[in-house]
mmCIF file of C-alpha atoms and ligand atoms in Angstrom:
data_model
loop_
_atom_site.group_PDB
_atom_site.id
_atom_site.type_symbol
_atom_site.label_atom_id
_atom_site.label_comp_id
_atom_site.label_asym_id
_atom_site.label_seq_id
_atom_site.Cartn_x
_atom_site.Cartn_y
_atom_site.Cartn_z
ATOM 1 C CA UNK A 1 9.835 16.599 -1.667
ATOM 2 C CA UNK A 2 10.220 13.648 -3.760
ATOM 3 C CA UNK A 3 14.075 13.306 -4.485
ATOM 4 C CA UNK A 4 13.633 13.262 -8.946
ATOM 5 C CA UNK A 5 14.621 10.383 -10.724
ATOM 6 C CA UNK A 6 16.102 10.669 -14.536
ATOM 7 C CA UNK A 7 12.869 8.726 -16.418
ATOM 8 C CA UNK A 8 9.544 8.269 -16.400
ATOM 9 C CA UNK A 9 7.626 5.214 -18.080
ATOM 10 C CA UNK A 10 5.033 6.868 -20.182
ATOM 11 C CA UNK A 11 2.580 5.276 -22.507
ATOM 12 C CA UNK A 12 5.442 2.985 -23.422
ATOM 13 C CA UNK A 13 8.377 5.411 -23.567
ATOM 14 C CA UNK A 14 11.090 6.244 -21.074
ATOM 15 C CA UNK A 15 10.478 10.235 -20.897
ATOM 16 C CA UNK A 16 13.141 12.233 -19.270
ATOM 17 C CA UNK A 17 11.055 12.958 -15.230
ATOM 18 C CA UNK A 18 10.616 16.796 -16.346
ATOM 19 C CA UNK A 19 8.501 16.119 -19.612
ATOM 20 C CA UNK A 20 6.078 13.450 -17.931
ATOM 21 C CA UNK A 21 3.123 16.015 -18.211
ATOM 22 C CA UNK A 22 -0.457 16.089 -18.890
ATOM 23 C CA UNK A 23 -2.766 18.968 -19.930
ATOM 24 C CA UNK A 24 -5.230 20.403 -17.201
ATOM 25 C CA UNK A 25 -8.263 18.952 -19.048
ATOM 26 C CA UNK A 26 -7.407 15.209 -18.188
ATOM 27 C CA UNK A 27 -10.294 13.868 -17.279
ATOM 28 C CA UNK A 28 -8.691 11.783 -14.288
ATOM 29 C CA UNK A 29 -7.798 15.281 -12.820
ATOM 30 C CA UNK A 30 -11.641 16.106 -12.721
ATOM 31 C CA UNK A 31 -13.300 13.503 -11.870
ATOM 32 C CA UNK A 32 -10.819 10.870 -9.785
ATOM 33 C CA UNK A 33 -10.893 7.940 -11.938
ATOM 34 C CA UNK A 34 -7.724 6.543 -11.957
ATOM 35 C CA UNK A 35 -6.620 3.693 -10.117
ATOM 36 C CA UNK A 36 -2.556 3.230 -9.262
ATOM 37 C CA UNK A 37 0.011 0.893 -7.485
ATOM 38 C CA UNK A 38 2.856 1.095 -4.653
ATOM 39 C CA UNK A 39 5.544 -1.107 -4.660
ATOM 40 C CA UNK A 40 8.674 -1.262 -3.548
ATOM 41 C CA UNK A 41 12.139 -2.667 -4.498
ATOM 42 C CA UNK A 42 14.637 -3.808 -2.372
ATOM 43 C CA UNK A 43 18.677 -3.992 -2.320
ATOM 44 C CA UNK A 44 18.998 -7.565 -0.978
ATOM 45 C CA UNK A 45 21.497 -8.318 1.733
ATOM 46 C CA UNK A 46 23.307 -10.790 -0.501
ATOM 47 C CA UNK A 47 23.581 -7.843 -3.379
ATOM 48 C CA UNK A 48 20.813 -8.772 -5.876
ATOM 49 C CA UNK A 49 18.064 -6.239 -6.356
ATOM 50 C CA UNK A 50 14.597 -7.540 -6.030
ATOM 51 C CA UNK A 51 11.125 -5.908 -6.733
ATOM 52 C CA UNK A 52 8.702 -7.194 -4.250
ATOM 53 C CA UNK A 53 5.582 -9.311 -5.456
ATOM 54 C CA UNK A 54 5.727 -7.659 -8.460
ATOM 55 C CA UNK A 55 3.320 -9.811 -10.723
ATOM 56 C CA UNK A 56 0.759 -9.537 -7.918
ATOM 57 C CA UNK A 57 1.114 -5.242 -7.582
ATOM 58 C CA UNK A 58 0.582 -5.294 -11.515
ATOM 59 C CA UNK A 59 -2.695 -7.883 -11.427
ATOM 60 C CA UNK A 60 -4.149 -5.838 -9.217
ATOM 61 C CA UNK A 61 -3.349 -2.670 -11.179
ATOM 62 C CA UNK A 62 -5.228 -4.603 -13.904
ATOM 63 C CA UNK A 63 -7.732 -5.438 -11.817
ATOM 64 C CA UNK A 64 -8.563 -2.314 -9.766
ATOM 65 C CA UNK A 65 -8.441 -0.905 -13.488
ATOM 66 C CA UNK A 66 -11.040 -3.628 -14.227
ATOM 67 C CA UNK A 67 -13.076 -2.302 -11.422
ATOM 68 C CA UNK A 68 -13.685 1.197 -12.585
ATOM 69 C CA UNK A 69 -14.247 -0.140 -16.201
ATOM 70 C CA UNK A 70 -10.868 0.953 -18.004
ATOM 71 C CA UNK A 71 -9.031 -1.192 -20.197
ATOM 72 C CA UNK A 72 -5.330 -1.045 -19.597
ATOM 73 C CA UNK A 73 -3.955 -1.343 -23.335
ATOM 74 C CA UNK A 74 -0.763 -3.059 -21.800
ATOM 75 C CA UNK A 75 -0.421 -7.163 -20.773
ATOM 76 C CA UNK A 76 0.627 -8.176 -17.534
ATOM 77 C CA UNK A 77 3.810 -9.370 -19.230
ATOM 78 C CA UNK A 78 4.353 -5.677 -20.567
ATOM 79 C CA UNK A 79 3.278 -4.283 -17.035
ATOM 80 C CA UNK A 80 5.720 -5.710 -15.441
ATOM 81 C CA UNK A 81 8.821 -5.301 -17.989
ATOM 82 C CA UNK A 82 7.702 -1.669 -17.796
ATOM 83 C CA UNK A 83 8.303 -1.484 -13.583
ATOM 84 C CA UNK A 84 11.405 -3.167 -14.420
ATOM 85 C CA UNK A 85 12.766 -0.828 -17.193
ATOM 86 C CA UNK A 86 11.653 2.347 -15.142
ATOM 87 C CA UNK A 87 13.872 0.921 -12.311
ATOM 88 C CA UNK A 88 17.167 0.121 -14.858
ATOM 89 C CA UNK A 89 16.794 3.185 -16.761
ATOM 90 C CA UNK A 90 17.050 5.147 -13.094
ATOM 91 C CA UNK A 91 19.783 3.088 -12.306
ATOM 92 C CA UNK A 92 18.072 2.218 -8.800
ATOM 93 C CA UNK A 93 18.798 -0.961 -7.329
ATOM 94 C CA UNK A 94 16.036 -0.011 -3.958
ATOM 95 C CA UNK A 95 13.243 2.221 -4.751
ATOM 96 C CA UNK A 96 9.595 2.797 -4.660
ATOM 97 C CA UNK A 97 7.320 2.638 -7.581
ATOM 98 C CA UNK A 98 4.249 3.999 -8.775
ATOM 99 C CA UNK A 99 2.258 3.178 -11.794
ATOM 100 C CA UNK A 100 -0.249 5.114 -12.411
ATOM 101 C CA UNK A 101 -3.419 4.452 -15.103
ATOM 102 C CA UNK A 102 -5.670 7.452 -16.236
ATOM 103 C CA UNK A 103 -8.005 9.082 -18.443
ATOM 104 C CA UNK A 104 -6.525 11.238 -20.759
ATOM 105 C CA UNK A 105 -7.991 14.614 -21.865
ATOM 106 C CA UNK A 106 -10.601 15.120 -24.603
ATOM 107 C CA UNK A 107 -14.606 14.989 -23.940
ATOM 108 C CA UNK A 108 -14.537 16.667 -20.706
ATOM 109 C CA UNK A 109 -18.325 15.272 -19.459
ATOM 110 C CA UNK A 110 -18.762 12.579 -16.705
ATOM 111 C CA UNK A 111 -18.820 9.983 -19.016
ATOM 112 C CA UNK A 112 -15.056 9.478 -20.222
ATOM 113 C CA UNK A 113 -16.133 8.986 -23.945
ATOM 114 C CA UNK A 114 -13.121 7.313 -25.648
ATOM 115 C CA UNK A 115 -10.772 9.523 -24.159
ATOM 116 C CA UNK A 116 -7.536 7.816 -23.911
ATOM 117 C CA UNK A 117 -6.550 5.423 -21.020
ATOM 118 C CA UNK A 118 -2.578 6.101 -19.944
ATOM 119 C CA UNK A 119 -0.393 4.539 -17.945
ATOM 120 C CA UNK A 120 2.732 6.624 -16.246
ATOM 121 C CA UNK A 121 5.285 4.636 -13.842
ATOM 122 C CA UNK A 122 7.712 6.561 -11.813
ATOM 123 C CA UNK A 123 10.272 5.392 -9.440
ATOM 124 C CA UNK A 124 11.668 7.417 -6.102
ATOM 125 C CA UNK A 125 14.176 6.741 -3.419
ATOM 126 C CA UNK A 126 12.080 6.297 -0.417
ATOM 127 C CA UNK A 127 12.838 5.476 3.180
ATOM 128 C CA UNK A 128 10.565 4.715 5.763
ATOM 129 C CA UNK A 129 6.837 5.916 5.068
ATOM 130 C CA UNK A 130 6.040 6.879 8.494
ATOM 131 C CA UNK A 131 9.498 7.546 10.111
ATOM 132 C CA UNK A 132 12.670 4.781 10.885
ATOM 133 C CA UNK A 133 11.440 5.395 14.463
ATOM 134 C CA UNK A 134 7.863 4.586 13.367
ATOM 135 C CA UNK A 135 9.263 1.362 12.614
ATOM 136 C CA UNK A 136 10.868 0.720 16.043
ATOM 137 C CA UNK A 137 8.897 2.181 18.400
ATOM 138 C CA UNK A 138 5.477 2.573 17.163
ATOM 139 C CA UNK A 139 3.075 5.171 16.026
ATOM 140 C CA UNK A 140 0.035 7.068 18.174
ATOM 141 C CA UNK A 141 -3.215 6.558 16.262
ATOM 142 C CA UNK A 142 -6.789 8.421 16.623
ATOM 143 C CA UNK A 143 -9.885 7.311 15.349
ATOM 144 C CA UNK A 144 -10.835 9.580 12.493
ATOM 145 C CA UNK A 145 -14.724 10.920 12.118
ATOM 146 C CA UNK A 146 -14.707 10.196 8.235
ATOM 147 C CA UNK A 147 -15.871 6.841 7.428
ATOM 148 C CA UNK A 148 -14.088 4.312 5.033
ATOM 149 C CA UNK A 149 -15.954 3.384 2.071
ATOM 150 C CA UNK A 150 -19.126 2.087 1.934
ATOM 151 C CA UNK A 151 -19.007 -0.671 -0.650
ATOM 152 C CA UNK A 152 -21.718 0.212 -2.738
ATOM 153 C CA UNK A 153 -20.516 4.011 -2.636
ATOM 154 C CA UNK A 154 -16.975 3.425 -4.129
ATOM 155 C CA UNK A 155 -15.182 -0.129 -5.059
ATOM 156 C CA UNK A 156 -13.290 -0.611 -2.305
ATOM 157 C CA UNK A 157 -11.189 -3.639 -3.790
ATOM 158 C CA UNK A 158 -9.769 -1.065 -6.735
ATOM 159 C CA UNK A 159 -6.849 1.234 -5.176
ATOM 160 C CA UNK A 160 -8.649 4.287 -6.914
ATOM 161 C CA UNK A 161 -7.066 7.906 -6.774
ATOM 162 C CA UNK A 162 -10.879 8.745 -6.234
ATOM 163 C CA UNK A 163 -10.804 6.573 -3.063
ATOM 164 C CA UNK A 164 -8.133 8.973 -1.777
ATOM 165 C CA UNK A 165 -9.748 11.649 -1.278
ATOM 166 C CA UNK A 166 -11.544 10.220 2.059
ATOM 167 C CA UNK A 167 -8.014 8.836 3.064
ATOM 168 C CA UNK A 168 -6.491 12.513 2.643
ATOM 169 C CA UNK A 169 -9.547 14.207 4.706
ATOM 170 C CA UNK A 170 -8.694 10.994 7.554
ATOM 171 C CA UNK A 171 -5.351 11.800 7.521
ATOM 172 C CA UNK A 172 -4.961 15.373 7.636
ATOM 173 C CA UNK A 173 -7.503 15.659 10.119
ATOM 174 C CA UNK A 174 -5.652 13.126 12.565
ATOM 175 C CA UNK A 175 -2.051 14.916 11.830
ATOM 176 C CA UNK A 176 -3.696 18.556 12.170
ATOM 177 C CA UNK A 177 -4.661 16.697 16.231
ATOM 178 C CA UNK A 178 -0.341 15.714 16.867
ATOM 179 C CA UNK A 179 -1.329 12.179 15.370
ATOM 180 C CA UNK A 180 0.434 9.750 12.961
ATOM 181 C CA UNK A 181 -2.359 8.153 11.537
ATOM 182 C CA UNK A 182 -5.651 7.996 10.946
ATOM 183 C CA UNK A 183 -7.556 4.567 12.318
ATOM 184 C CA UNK A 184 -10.615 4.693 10.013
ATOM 185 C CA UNK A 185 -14.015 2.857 10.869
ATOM 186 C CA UNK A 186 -16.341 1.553 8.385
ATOM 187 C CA UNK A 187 -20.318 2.508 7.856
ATOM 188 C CA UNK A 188 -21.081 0.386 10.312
ATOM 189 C CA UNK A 189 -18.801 1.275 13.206
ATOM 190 C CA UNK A 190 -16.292 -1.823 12.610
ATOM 191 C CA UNK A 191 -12.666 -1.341 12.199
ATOM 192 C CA UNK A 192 -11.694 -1.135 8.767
ATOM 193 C CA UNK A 193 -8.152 -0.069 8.093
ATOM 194 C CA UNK A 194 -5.862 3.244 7.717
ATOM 195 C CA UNK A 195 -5.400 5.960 5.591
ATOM 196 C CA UNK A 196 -3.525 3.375 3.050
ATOM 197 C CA UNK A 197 -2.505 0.503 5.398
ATOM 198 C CA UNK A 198 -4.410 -2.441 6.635
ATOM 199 C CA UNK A 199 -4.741 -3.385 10.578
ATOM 200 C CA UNK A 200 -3.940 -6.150 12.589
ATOM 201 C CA UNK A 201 -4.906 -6.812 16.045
ATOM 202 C CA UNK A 202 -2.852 -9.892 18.240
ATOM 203 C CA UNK A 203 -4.502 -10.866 21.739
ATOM 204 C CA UNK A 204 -3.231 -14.198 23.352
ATOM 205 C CA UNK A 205 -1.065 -15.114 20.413
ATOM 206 C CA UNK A 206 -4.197 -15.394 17.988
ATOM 207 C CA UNK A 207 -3.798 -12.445 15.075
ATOM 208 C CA UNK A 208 -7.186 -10.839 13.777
ATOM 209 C CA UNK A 209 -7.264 -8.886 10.461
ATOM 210 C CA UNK A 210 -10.517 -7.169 9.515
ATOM 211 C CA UNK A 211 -12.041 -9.684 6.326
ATOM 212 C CA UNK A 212 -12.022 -7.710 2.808
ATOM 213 C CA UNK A 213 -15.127 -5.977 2.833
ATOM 214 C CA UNK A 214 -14.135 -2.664 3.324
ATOM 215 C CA UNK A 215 -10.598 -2.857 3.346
ATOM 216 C CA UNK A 216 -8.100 -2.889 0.436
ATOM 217 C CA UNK A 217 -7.065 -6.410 -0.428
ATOM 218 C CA UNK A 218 -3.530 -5.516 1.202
ATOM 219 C CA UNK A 219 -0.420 -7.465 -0.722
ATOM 220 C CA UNK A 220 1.746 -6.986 2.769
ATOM 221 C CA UNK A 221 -1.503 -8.146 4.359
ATOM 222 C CA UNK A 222 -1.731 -11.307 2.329
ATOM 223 C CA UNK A 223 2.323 -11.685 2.991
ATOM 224 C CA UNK A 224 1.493 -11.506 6.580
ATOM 225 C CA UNK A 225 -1.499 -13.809 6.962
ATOM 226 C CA UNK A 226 1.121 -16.699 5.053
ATOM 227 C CA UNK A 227 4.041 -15.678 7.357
ATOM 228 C CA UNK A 228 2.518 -15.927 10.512
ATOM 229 C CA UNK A 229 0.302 -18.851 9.760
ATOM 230 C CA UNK A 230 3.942 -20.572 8.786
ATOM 231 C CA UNK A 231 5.645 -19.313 11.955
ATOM 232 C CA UNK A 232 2.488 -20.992 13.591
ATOM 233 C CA UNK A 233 0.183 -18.623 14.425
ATOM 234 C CA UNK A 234 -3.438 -19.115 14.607
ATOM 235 C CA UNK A 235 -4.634 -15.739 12.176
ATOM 236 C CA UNK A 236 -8.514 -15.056 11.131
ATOM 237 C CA UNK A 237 -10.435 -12.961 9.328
ATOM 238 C CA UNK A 238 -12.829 -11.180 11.356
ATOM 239 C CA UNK A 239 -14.638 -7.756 11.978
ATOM 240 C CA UNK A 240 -13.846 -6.082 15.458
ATOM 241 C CA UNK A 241 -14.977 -2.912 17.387
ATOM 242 C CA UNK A 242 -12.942 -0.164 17.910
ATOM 243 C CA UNK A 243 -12.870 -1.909 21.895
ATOM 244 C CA UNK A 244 -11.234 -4.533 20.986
ATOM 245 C CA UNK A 245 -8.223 -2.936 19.312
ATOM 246 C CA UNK A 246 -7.849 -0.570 22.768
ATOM 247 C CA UNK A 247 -7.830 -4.190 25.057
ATOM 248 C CA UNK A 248 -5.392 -5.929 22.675
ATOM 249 C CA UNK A 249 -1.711 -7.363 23.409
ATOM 250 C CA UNK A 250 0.027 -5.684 20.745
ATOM 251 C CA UNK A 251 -1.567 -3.885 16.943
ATOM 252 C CA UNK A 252 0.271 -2.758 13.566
ATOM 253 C CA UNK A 253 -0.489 -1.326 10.297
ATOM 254 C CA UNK A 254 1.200 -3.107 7.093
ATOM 255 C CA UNK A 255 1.059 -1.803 3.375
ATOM 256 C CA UNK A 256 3.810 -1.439 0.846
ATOM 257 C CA UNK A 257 4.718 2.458 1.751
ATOM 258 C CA UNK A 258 4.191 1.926 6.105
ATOM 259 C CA UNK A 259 6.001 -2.274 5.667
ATOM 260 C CA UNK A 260 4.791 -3.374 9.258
ATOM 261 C CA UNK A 261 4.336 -0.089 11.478
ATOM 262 C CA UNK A 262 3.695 -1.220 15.245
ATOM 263 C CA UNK A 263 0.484 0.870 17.001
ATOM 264 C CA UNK A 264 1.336 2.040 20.254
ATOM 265 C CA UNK A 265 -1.496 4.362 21.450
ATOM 266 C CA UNK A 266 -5.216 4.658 20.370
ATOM 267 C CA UNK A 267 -7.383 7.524 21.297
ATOM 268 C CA UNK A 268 -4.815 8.357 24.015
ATOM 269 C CA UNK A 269 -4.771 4.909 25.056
ATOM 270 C CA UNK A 270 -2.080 2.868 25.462
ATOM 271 C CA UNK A 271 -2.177 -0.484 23.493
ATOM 272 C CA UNK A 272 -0.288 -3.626 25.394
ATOM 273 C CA UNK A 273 2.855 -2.320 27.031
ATOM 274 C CA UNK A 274 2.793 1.033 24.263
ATOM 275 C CA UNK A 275 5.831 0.072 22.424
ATOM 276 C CA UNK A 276 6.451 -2.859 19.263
ATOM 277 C CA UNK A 277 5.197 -5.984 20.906
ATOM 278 C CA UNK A 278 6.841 -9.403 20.746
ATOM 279 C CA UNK A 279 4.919 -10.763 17.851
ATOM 280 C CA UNK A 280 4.995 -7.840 15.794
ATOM 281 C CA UNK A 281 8.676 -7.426 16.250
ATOM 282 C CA UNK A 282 8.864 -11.182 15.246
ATOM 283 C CA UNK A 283 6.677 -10.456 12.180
ATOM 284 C CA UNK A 284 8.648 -7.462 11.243
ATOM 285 C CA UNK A 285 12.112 -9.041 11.415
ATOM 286 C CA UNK A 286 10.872 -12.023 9.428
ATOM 287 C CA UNK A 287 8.980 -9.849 6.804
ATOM 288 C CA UNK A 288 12.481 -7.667 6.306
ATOM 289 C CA UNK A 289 14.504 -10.948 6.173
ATOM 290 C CA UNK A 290 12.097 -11.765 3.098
ATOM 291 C CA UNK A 291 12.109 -8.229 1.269
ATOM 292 C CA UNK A 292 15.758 -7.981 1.397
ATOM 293 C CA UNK A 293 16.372 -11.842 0.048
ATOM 294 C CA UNK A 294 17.255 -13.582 3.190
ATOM 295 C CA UNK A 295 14.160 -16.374 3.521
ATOM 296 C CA UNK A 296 15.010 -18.924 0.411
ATOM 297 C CA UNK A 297 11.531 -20.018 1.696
ATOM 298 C CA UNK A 298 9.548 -16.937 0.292
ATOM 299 C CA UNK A 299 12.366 -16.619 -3.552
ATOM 300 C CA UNK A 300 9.074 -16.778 -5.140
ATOM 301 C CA UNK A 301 7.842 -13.410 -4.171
ATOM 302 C CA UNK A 302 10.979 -11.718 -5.726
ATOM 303 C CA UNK A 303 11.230 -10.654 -8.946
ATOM 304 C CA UNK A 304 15.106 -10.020 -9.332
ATOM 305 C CA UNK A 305 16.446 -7.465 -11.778
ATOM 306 C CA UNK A 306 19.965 -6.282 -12.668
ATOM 307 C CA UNK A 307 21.458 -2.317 -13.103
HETATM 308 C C1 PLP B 401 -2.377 0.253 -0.841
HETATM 309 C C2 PLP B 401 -3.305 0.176 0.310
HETATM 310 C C3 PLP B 401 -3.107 -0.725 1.367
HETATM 311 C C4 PLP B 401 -1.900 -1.608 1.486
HETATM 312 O O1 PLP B 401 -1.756 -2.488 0.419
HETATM 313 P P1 PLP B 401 -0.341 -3.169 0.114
HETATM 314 O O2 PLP B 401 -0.601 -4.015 -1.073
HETATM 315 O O3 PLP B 401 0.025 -3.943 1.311
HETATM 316 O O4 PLP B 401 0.610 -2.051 -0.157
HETATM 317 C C5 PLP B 401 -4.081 -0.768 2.368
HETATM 318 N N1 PLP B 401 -5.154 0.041 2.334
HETATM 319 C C6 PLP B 401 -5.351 0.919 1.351
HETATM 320 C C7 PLP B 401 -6.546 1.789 1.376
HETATM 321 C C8 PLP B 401 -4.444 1.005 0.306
HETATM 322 O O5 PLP B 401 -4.656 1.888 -0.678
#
């Protein structure tokens, strides 16, 4: 269950979290377009409170919007006071967040008419998406038979509540098997990414990431690509076979929700020694150190805030 929070942002309001409804005509509820965010806020070591990449979570809300042709009638500017009100008004200085833009109720055909386009932000206490142990010692993956995307069939760069509904089939199917996530392929048999993370793949110290075709243009992905390539690492963007990820060194997930999530089985095999391998622990500890304000380095990526 999510543990409630006191407000909701609504259409510009704070609403107290029990009167943040909608009727059962929304159109959104129908017909899946929608398109939301997932970002998290962190208490920092030193005591500030710091919402990660913020401006970049709420551009790509306005773009993924963009995508599916809605008009967001909010700036970024007003975006991202809104993430930062919801957070002060629940007096939470660590959190998770998700906006949320949809078509209201009203003409109830495909076509959306000019039904109204709202925007709901809520904020939850949330701990580790797929376990603290997850984190440590790795999760056991299986290739699901549901393709991602193809990207003429839905706009893979929008995060679209539409797009969900082949991540929900992927993962229930792979937890319904003893599973923690679904490894999803795309239409033609590459890797693509998870049910809502992307996929990296390390073999003799060189880091692959599948390119954005398919994929989710990941903002822990991104964070990733500029870490490593800092701490040295050679990284490129590359399509890869399902093979390849069983033969390399070490794998993980990232996204917002899953942070970096090592991959320690495939398909019932083993991947490198099957537990977090040395790069990925190193990439984990130094994307932590960032979240939770102790890299000066990477300041830029937090946007502070005070309860
Ligand atoms: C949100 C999401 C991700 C991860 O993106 P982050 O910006 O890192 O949270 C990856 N894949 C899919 C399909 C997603 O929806």
């Amino acid at each position: 269950m999510v543990q409630k929070a006191e407000k909701i942002w609504f259409d510009g309001k704070l609403v107290p979290w029990d009167e943040a409804n909608v009727h059962v005509l929304t159109h959104t509820l129908h017909y899946g377009c929608g398109v939301f965010e997932g970002i998290r806020a962190y208490h920092c070591t030193d005591g500030r409170s710091a919402v990660y990449r913020l401006r970049e979570h709420m551009q790509r809300l306005i773009d993924s919007a963009h995508i599916l042709g809605m008009k967001i009638p909010f700036s970024l500017d007003e975006l991202v006071q809104a993430v930062v009100d919801t957070l002060v008004a629940n007096k939470m200085k660590a959190g998770y967040i998700r906006p949320l833009v949809f078509i209201g109720d009203g003409v109830m055909g495909v076509h959306p008419g000019a039904n109204p386009i709202r925007l709901a932000i809520a904020a939850w206490p949330w701990g580790a998406y797929l376990g603290d142990d997850a984190l440590l010692k790795g999760i056991r993956v299986k290739t699901s038979s549901f393709c991602r995307l193809h990207v003429n069939t839905m706009m893979t760069k929008a995060k679209a509540c539409g797009n969900y509904v082949n991540s929900v089939l992927a993962k229930t199917e792979v937890v319904a098997d003893g599973y923690d996530e679904a490894l999803m392929l795309d239409t033609q048999g590459f890797v693509s990414e998870a049910s809502g993370e992307n996929i990296f793949v390390i073999k003799n110290e060189v880091i692959k990431t599948t390119p954005l075709t398919s994929v989710l243009p990941g903002i822990t992905r991104d964070s990733i690509m500029t870490l490593a390539r800092e701490l040295g690492y050679e990284v490129v963007e590359q399509l890869f076979t399902r093979d390849e990820l069983y033969v390399a060194d070490e794998a993980f997930f990232s996204g917002t929700a899953a942070e970096i999530t090592p991959i320690r089985e495939v398909d019932r095999r083993t991947i490198g020694a099957g537990q977090a391998g040395p790069v990925t622990q190193l990439l984990q500890k130094e994307y932590f150190r960032i979240v939770k304000g102790e890299n000066p380095d990477y300041d830029a990526w937090l946007h502070e805030y005070s309860i």
